[in-house]
Coordinates of C-alpha atoms in Angstrom, one line a residue:
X19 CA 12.1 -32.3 36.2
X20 CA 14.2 -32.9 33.4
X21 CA 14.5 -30.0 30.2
X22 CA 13.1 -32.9 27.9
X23 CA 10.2 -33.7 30.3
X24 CA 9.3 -30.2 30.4
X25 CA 9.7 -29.4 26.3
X26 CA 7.3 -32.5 26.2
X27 CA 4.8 -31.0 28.3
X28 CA 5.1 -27.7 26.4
X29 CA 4.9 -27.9 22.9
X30 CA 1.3 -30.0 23.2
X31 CA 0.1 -27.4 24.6
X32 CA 1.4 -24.4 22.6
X33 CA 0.2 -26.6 19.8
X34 CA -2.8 -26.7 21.3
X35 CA -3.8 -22.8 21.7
X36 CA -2.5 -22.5 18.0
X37 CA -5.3 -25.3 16.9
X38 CA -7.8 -23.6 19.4
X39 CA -7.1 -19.9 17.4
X40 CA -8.4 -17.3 18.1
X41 CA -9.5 -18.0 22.2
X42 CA -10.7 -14.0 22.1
X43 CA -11.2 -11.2 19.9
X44 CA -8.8 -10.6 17.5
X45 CA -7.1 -6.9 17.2
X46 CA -6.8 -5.6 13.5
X47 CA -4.4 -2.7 13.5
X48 CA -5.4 -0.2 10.8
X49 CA -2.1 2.1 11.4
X50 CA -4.1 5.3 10.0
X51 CA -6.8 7.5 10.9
X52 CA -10.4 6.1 9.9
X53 CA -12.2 6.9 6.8
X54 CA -9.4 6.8 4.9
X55 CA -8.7 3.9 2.3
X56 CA -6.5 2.2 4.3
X57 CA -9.4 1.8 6.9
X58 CA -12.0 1.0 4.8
X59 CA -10.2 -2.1 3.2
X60 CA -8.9 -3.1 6.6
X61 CA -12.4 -3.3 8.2
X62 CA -13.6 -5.6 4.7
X63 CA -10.5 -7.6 5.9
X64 CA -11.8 -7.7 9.6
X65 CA -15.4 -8.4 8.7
X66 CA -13.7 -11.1 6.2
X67 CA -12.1 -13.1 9.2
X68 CA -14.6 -12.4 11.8
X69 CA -16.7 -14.3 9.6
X70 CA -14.8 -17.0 9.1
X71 CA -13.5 -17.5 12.9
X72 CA -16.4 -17.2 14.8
X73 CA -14.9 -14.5 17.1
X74 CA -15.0 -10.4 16.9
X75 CA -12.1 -8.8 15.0
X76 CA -11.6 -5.6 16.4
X77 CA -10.3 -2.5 14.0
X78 CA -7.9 -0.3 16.0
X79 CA -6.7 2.6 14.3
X80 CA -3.2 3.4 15.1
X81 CA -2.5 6.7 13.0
X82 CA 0.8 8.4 13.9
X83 CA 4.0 9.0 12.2
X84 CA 3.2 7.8 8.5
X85 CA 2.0 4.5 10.3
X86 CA 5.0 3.8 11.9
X87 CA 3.3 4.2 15.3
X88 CA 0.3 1.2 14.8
X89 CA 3.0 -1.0 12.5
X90 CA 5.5 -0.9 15.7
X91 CA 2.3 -2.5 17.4
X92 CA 2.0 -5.0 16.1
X93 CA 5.8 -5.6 15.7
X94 CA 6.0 -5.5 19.4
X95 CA 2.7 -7.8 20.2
X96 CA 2.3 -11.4 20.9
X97 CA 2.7 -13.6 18.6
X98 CA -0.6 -15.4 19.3
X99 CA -2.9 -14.7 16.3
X100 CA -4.3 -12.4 18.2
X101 CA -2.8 -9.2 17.1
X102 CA -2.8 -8.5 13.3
X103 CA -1.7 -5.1 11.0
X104 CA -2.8 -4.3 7.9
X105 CA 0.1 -3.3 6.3
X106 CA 0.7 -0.9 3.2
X107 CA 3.7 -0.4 0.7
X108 CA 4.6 2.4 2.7
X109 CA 4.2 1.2 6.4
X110 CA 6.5 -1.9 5.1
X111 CA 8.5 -0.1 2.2
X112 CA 8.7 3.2 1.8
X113 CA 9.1 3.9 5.6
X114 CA 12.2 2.0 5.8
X115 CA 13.4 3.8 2.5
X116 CA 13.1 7.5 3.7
X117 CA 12.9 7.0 7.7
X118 CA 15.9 6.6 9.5
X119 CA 15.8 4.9 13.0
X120 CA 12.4 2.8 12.2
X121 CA 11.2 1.2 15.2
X122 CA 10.6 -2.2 13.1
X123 CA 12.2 -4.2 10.5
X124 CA 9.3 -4.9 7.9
X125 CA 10.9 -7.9 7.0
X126 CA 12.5 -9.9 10.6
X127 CA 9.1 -8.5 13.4
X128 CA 6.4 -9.5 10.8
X129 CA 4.8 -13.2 9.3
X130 CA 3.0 -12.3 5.8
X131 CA -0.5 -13.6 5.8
X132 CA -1.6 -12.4 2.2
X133 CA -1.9 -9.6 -0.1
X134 CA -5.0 -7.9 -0.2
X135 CA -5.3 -5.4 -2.6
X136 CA -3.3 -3.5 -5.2
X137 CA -3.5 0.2 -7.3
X138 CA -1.8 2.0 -9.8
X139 CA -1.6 5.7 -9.9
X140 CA -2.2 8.2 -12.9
X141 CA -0.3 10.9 -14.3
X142 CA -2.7 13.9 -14.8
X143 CA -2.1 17.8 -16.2
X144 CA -4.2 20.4 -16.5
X145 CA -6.0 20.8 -20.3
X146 CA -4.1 24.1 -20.4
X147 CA -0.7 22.9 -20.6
X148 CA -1.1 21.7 -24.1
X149 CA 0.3 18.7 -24.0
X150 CA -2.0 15.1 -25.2
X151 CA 0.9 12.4 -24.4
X152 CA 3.7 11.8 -22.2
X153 CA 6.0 12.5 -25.0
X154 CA 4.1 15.9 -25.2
X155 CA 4.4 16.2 -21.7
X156 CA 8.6 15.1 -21.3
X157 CA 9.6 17.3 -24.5
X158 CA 7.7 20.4 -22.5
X159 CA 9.6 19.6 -19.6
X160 CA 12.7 19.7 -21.1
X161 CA 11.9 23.9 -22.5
X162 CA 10.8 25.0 -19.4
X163 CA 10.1 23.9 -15.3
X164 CA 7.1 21.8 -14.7
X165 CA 5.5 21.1 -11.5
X166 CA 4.0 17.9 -10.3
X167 CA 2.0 17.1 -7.6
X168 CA 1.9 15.0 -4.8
X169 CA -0.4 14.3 -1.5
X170 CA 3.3 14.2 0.2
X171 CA 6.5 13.1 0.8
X172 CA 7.1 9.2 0.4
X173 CA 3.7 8.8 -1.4
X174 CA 3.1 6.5 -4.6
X175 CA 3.0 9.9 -6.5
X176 CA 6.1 11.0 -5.5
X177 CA 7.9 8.2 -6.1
X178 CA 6.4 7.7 -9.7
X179 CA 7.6 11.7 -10.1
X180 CA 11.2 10.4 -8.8
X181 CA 11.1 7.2 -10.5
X182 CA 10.1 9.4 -14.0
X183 CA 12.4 11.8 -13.6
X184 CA 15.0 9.3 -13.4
X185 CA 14.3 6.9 -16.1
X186 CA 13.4 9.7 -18.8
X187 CA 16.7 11.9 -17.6
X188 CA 14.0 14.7 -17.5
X189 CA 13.6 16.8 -14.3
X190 CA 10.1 18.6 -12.9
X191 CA 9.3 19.8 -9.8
X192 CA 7.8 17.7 -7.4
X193 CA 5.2 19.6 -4.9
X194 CA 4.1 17.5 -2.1
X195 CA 1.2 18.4 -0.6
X196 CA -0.3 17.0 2.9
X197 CA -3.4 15.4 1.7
X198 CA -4.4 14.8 -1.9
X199 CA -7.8 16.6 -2.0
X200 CA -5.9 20.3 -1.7
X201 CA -3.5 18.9 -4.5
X202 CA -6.1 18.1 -7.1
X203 CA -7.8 21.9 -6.0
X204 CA -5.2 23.4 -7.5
X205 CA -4.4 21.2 -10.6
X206 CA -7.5 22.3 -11.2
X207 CA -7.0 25.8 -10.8
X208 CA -3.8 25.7 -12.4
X209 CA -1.4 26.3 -9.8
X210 CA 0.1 22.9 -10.4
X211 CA 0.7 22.0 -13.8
X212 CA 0.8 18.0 -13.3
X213 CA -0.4 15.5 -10.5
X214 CA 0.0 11.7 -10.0
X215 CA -2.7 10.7 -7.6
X216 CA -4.9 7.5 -7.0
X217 CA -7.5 6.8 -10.0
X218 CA -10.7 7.3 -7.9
X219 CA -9.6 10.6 -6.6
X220 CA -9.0 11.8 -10.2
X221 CA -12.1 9.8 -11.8
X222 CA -14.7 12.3 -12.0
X223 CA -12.4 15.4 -13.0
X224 CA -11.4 13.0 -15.9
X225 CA -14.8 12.3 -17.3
X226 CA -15.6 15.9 -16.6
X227 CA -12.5 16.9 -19.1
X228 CA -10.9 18.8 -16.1
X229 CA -7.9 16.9 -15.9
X230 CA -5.9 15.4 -19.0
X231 CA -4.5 11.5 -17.8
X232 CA -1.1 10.8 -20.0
X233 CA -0.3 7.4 -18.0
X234 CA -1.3 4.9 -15.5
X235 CA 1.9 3.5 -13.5
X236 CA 0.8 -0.2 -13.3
X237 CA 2.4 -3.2 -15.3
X238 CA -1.1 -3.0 -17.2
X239 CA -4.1 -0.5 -17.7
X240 CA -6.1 0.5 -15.0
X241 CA -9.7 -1.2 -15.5
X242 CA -11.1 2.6 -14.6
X243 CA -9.2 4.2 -17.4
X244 CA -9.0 1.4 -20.0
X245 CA -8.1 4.2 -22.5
X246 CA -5.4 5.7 -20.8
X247 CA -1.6 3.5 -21.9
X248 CA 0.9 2.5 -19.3
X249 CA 4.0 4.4 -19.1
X250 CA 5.6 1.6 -21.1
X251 CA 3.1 1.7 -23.6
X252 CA 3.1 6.0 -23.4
X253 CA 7.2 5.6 -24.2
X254 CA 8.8 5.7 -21.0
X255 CA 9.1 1.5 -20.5
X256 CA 10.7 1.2 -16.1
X257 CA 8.2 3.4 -14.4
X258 CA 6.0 0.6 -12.6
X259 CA 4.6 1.8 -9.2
X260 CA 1.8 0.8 -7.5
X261 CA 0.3 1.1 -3.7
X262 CA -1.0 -2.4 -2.1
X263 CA -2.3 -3.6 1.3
X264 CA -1.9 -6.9 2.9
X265 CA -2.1 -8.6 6.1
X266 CA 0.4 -9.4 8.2
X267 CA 1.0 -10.6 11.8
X268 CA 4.0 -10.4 14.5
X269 CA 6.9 -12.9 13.2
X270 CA 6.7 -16.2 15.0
X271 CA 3.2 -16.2 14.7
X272 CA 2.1 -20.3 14.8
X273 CA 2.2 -21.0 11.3
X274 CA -1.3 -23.1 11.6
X275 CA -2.5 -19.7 12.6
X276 CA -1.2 -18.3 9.7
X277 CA -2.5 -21.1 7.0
X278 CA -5.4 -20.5 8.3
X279 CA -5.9 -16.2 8.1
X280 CA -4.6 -17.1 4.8
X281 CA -7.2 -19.1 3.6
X282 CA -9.7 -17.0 5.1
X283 CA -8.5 -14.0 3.4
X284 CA -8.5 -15.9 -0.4
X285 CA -11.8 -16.7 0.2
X286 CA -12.9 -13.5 1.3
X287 CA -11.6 -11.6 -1.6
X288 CA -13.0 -14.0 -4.2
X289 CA -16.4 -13.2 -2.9
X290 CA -18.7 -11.4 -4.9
X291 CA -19.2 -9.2 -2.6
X292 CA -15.7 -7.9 -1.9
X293 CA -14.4 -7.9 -5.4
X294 CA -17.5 -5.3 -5.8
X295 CA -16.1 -3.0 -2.8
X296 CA -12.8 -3.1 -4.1
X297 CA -13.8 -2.2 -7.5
X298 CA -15.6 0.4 -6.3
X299 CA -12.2 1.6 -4.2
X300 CA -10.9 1.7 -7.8
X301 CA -8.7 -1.1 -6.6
X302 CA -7.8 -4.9 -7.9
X303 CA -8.2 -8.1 -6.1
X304 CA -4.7 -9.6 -5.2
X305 CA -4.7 -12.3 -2.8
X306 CA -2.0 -15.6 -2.7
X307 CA 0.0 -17.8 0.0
X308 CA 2.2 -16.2 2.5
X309 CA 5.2 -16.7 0.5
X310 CA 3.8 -14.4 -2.0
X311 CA 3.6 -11.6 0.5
X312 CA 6.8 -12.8 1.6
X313 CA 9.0 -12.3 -2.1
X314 CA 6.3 -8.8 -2.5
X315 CA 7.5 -7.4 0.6
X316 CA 11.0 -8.2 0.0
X317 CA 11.3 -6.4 -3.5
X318 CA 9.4 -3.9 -2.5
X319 CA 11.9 -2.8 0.2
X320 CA 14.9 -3.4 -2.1
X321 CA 13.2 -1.3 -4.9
X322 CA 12.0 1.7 -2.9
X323 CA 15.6 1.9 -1.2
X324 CA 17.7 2.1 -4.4
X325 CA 14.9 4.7 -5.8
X326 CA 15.1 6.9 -2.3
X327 CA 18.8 6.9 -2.6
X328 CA 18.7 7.3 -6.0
X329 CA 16.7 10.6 -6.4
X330 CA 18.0 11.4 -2.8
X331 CA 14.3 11.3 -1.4
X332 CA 14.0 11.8 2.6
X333 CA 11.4 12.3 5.0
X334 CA 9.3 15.9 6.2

């Protein structure tokens, strides 16, 4: 048979399977442990499009290797719809800033579905340092050493300590820790003397009085803290960071499949419902069209690079 016969008898029907998505249960890979944020918002996600699909979406938790090991996953899976990741900024940024020999390309082996959700992280001291403003805080640091806190290497903390320390000329101490938990323990008993960590995690310390925010690193205030100013608005205007999730699936993915997990996902995060969850994640509602996730991902990766080469920040 000739090559145009067979193209003609192909394409229908790879058309076809795309229009008759998903065929089976669909595979969410969640590329960290469970009961951590990452897996909480990716099973919303999952209940989201199992909903909306009429088959089971399946959460498998890949952890390994600061999520390289479930990202790679689904970097090396079929693309048939059936194999999704929910992605972070650092399974699809930061990784590919501080790890060298990556086993994917976060922006050639993945199709962007959508954004999911977004945070912003807080700059917190301990009462006892004396300081009541980033000012305070950045004239301190100049006397004498400061140490700020991390839960680890590559984290949205660290890189707003980095991305500080750079734009304000002033240099600290960053301490990364291995989880966040053991880092706010000892802001609190004072062995640290700063910390930039996730808003829920510091929440109830800060109504309590036993941590002191100075900043929140987002482009606006955090709805949590609606009292606590930006870095731009504290003085120190170019220190923007935030942590996001989003969905993504293996590039080449039929793009009627991805329309329609798109569409699915808008509609599940303006529900009621969700926005609630999310808010009380201490996170905002993002959302948008593929090409959104698409120009995100793409300045993500070209931001986090210059910033790791920049401050000189590798991996553990």
């Amino acid at each position: 048979m000739k090559r145009r016969h067979l193209l003609a008898l192909v394409l229908p029907t790879t058309a076809a399977r795309a229009q008759a998505w998903p065929y089976h249960p669909v595979r969410l890979i969640v590329p960290f442990a469970a009961g951590t944020t990452t897996d909480i918002l990716g099973r919303i996600a999952g209940a989201a499009i199992a909903q909306g699909v009429g088959q089971p979406v399946v959460v498998d938790n890949r952890s390994g290797a600061g999520g390289t090991v479930g990202t790679a996953a689904v970097a090396q899976a079929a693309p048939d719809g059936h194999t999704l990741l929910f992605g972070t900024s650092g399974t699809m940024a930061t990784n590919s800033a501080i790890m060298p020999n990556l086993p994917y390309d976060p922006l050639r082996d993945f199709a962007p579905v959508a954004s999911f959700a977004r945070t912003s992280v807080v700059l917190g001291v301990r009462p006892q340092l004396g300081v009541a403003s980033l000012g305070d805080f950045l004239a301190l640091a100049r006397r004498r050493s400061l140490s700020v806190g991390s839960a680890g290497t590559g984290t949205t903390g660290h890189l707003t300590q980095a991305l500080l320390q750079l734009r304000s000329g002033v240099v600290t101490t960053h301490v990364p820790y291995r989880d966040g938990v053991r880092a706010v323990t000892d802001l609190l008993n004072g062995t640290l003397d700063a910390m930039v960590y996730h808003p829920l995690g510091f929440l109830p310390h800060i109504q309590s009085g036993a941590i002191r925010p100075l900043a929140v690193t987002g482009a606006t205030r955090h709805f949590l803290f609606p009292e606590v100013p930006t870095m731009a608005e504290a003085g120190q205007p170019g220190v923007v960071v935030e942590g996001w999730w989003a969905i993504y699936a293996p590039a080449r993915t039929p793009a009627p499949v991805i329309a329609r997990l798109n569409v699915l996902t808008n509609a599940a995060l303006a529900a009621p419902t969700t926005l609630a969850e999310l808010r009380r994640q201490g996170l905002e509602v993002m959302g948008g069209t593929p090409e959104a996730l698409a120009e995100q991902t793409r300045a993500e990766v070209a931001a986090q690079r210059e910033l790791v080469q920049a401050a000189g920040i590798t991996a553990d």
